[in-house]
XYZ file of C-alpha atoms in Angstrom:
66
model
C -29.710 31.697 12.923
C -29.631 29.672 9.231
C -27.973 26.309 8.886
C -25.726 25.574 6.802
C -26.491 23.178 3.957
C -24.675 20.034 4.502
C -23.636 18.435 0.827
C -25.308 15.081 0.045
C -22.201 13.887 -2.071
C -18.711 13.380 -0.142
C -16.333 14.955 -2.862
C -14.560 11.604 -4.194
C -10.832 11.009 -3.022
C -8.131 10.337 -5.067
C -8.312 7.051 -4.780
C -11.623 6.832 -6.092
C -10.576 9.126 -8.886
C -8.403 6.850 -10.045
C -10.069 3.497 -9.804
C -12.861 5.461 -12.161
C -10.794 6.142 -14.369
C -8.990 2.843 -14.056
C -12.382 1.426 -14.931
C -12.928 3.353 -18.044
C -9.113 2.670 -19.664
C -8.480 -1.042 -18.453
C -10.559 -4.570 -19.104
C -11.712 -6.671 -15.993
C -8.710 -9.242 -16.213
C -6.268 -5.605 -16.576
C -7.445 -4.490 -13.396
C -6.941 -7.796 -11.441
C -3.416 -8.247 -12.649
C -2.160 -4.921 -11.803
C -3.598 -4.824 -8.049
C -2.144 -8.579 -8.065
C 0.821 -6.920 -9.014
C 0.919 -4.497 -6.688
C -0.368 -6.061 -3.528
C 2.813 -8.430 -4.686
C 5.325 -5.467 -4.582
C 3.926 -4.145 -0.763
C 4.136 -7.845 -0.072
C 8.320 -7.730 -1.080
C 8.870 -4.691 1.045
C 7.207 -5.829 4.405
C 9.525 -8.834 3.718
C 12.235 -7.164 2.715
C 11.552 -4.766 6.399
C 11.463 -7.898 7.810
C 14.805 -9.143 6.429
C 16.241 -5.680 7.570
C 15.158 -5.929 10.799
C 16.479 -9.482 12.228
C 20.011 -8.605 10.575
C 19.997 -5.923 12.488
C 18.633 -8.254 16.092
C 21.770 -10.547 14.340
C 24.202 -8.150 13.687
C 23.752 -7.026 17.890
C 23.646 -10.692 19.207
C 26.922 -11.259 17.483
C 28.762 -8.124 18.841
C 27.644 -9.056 22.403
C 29.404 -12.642 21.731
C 32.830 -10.975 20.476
């Protein structure tokens, strides 16, 4: 029984795709700024989850008091 070649080179995700090509169109200072930018935005909805989450504890506390 033959093996089967096994490739050398993963074949790149996405992601990587991306960031190349990210690389190529976009300076240094570019590139910072926009994953600033968006680490900010993921960073606005976990706290805007969180906000969701104790109005909801807030909202049941209050209808147990009534």
């Amino acid at each position: 029984m033959q093996a089967v070649p096994v490739r050398a080179n993963a074949i790149p995700s996405v992601t990587s795709a991306l960031r190349a090509v990210e690389s190529l169109l976009l300076s240094s200072g570019q590139r910072t700024a926009r994953r600033n930018a968006w680490t900010a935005v993921l960073e606005d909805r976990r706290r805007a989850k969180d906000r969701v989450e104790v109005q909801h504890v807030l909202e049941a506390v209050a209808d147990r008091r009534s």
